[in-house]
C-alpha angles and dihedrals in degrees: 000000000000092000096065102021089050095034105111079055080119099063099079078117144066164154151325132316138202091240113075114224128232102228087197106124084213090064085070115107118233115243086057091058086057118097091359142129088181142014118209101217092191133358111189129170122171109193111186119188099202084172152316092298105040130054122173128199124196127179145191120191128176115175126174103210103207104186135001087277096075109044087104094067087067081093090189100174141107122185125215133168128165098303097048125057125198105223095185131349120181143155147196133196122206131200118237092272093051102258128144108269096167139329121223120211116207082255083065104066129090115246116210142162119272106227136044130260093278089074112090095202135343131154092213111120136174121217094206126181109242098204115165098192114224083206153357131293111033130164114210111194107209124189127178141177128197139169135200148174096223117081096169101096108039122180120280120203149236116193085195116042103197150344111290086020115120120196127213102193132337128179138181131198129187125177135169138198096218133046107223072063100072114110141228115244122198109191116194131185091006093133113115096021134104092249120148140186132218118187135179135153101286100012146065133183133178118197129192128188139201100346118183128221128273113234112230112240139187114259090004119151116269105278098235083066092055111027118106095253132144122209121211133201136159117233093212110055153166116217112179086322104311107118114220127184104184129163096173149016090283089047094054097036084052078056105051091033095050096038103024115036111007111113094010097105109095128122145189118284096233085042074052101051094037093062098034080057085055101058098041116143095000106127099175106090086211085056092052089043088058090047105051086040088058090044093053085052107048087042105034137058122198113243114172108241111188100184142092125060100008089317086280102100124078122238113256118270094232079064097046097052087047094052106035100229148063148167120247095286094050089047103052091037088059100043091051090054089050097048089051094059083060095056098258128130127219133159134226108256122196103199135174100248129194137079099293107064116236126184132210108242115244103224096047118068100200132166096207087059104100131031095195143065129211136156128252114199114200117229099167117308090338133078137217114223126217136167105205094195082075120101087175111037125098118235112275098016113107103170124207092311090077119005131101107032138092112268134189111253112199120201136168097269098046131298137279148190125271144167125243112226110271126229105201131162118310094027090067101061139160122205121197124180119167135172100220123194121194125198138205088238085065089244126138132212121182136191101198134193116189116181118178140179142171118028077342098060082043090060086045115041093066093073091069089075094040114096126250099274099047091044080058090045091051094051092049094052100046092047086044086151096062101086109203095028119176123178106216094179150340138196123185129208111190098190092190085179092064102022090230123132120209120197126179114194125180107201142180137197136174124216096016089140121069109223121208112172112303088343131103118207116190142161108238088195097074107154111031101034107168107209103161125115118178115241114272116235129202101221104351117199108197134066117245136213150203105234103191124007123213141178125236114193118168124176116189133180104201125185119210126219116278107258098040139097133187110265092169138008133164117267138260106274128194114169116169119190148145082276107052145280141277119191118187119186126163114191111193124214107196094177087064099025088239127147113198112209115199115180127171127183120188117184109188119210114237131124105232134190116276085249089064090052090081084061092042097055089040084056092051087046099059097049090051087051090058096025094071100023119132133244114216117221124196134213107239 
């Protein structure tokens, strides 16, 4: 689905102006030089909604591309599928004085398909500008014109495109020839930048002049959360035929619901019969959920399929049982087909995936908003959650691809606005327990226990589908600080009932212990070592955030060699703050010769202001300090 409902992506750019530009590098100002890979000399997109049914773009885009860096700002692309038809694409590079370098026809880019391998069949394509710069800087001057029948998803706009990206001056411009055509504009992060806006009666345009760059920094917001940018949709449309006329999220859900997934639920009788077989004599709707869920994993793969009505409507399920397959849209559409013939409801969700969590905004019912579907099924004034591309995943566990974040609901009656579950600090937890011997020799032998839930049991139940090699290349990986490391053995236990991974690992490793004379130095944190600091800045100038808290607890009995005694360990830490907290305790038996290490380490998700990050890294600091402290041995 993100390939169709996101492809005019390409057009944060745009066309001529009156004023003619000077394509010297040395006309940049300054300040916009500072900080920055590229600067966008003009960005200038003209939309015009003739009617319902015709809807022109037209774009001007002028970058200075100032390093290598930044050759990845040029941006010289333009998509087009059957509904939208490129009338003229062309481009020309400059030298740093201005001067002519090479000039690209529409016959002189290269013409792709728009999506990976993954992708069975689309008829989305991208004409993109393959320039390799003899030097730096360059300028590259890209136009483009297209034209389309569908006026339901309009451009929205950046005025700046990227961190370390300055802009000289952008401008967009939207107008339309009938009124019910006048869209709605929502502007966000616009506050202390020249941004101006110009309106009339058919006709409104947003300038802004002379950006800086925004400097990239560790553990800052996504930029699209913080970046100046406005988003634009009509509220009277036209969408592959189908006429809409929506002013909020039920208006939109009726849409969907009533053009895109009403009377394409039918499946085969035996697919019929088999589930029906299934379910028999469970009488609990959660029970039948589980059922169906397991049936579309074990019969069906996931294929992205970006075609149909605008790439937004589902194959029908009929298809989908015949063929075997289906992208996001196929999938959730079919099990809840199939749901439905057991007697269990569940409802169509569009939702913002990937790893930043982005929400829909209430107040602006928008199609291009999602680029995901996934199924809510109702058990009173809950839901349970399921992504049905999923082969691996329990029911009602969507891991960080999905969770925390509002969603478009869409019901027979209209849509609405819902939260994803959300999976936040102690919930995601990782539990390590481990019996550790320790020879004279320096050597190390583990029995280790790792149980994890929430995002943590998300980054570890995969590996009980890897093979044996990768699983030890895993391991290795992930103890890096044990030299010497070998895997003896591993057993894995997925509990999908209760969303809990369970991993036992015997492991070996020589040398583990550093010998100085008759002194022994080791680290008593052998398996969850936390070495990371966040970069120190200078003055920094964004916020910055914890995305997604977790908990760390180890516990490890470790035995030391025969013939040893502590001289010296770090001591007991318990540090308590907004962020988080870290607890460090070592309890000696001197009867067994045994040292028990308990560690504990709790980040907290919040998004602080950029005085707080000093703390913050202090904090880090701090658990990196005691994290990979030594412990001092000494021969008896």
């Amino acid at each position: 689905m993100r390939h169709l409902i996101l492809f005019l992506l390409p057009l944060y750019s745009s066309i001529l102006t009156a004023q003619d530009l000077n394509f010297a590098v040395s006309a940049i100002p300054e300040k916009l030089v500072k900080n920055a890979n590229a600067v966008v000399r003009l960005n200038h997109l003209d939309v015009e909604l003739h009617s319902l049914t015709e809807m022109e773009i037209s774009m001007r885009r002028v970058v200075t591309v100032l390093n290598k860096l930044g050759d990845t700002h040029v941006n010289g692309q333009v998509g087009y599928n059957n509904s939208i038809k490129i009338k003229d694409v062309q481009a020309i590079v400059y030298d740093k004085n201005g001067s002519e370098i090479k000039k690209f026809k529409e016959r002189d880019f290269n013409d792709i398909s728009a999506v990976d391998g993954g992708t069975l069949y689309s008829d989305s394509r991208v004409k993109y500008l393959k320039y390799t710069p003899i030097d730096y800087p360059y300028t590259v001057e890209f136009t483009y014109n297209l034209s389309t029948k569908n006026t339901a998803i309009t451009p929205s706009w950046y005025f700046l495109e990227g961190f370390m990206v300055s802009t000289e001056k952008s401008v967009y411009n939207i107008s339309w020839k009938i009124p019910e055509m006048k869209p709605q504009i929502l502007t966000l992060h616009l506050d202390g930048y020249s941004i101006n806006t110009i309106e009339n009666e058919n006709r409104t345009t947003f300038i802004g002049s002379e950006i800086p760059s925004m400097k990239s920094e560790a553990h800052a917001p996504a930029f699209s959360k913080i970046a100046p940018k406005i988003m634009v949709r009509p509220t009277t449309f036209n969408y592959e035929g189908f006429l809409g006329k929506v002013e909020n999220w039920k208006d939109l859900g009726l849409w969907m619901y009533s053009n895109m997934l009403e009377n394409r639920n039918e499946v085969s009788d035996k697919t019929k019969d088999d589930v029906l077989a299934l379910t028999e004599g469970i009488t609990d709707p959660m029970a039948k959920a589980k059922k169906i869920y397991q049936y579309v994993q074990d019969n069906m793969r996931y294929i992205s399929v970006q075609v149909g009505i605008g790439g937004i409507q589902p194959i029908s399920a009929i298809e989908v049982d015949k063929v075997k397959y289906g992208d996001c849209k196929g999938l959730s559409n079919f099990t809840k087909a199939l749901l439905a013939l057991v007697g269990v409801e569940a409802y169509y969700v569009h939702v913002e995936a990937g790893n930043t969590k982005i929400d829909f905004f209430e107040d602006f019912a928008d199609l291009s908003q999602g680029n995901h579907v996934i199924l809510a099924i109702p058990e009173g004034e809950n839901y349970h959650w399921i992504d049905c591309t999923s082969k691996t995943h329990p029911f009602g566990f969507l891991g960080d691809f999905t969770d925390d974040r509002t969603v478009m609901v869409i019901k027979p009656n209209g849509g609405e606005l819902r939260r994803t579950p959300s999976y936040l600090n102690e919930f995601n937890r990782q539990n390590i327990t481990a019996s550790i011997s320790i020879s004279a020799d320096l050597s190390l032998k583990a029995q280790v226990k790792i149980k994890t839930k929430g995002t943590q049991y998300d980054s570890h139940f995969f590996l009980v589908n890897e093979n044996k090699d990768d699983v030890i290349k895993y391991y290795k990986k992930f103890w890096s600080n044990v030299n010497n490391l070998q895997i003896i053995g591993f057993q894995f236990q997925n509990n999908k009932e209760d969303v809990e991974f369970v991993e036992d690992i015997d492991l070996e490793a020589s040398n583990y212990a550093v010998k100085s004379g008759n002194r022994l130095f080791l680290s008593p944190n052998v398996l969850n070592r936390n070495a990371y600091i966040p970069k120190r800045y200078r003055n920094r100038s964004l916020p910055f955030e914890i995305s997604r808290g977790y908990l760390d607890e180890d516990k490890y009995v470790i035995v030391l060699p025969a013939g040893y005694a502590i001289e010296a360990i770090p001591r007991a830490v318990s540090i308590e703050n907004e962020f988080g907290t870290y607890h460090l305790k070592f309890d000696l038996d001197n009867k067994s010769n045994t040292l028990t290490y308990s560690r504990s380490l709790l980040l907290k998700t919040n998004l602080f202001p950029k005085d707080k990050y000093e703390d913050y890294r202090n904090f880090r600091k701090e658990v990196a300090k005691y994290d990979n402290a030594q412990m001092v041995l000494k021969q008896l």
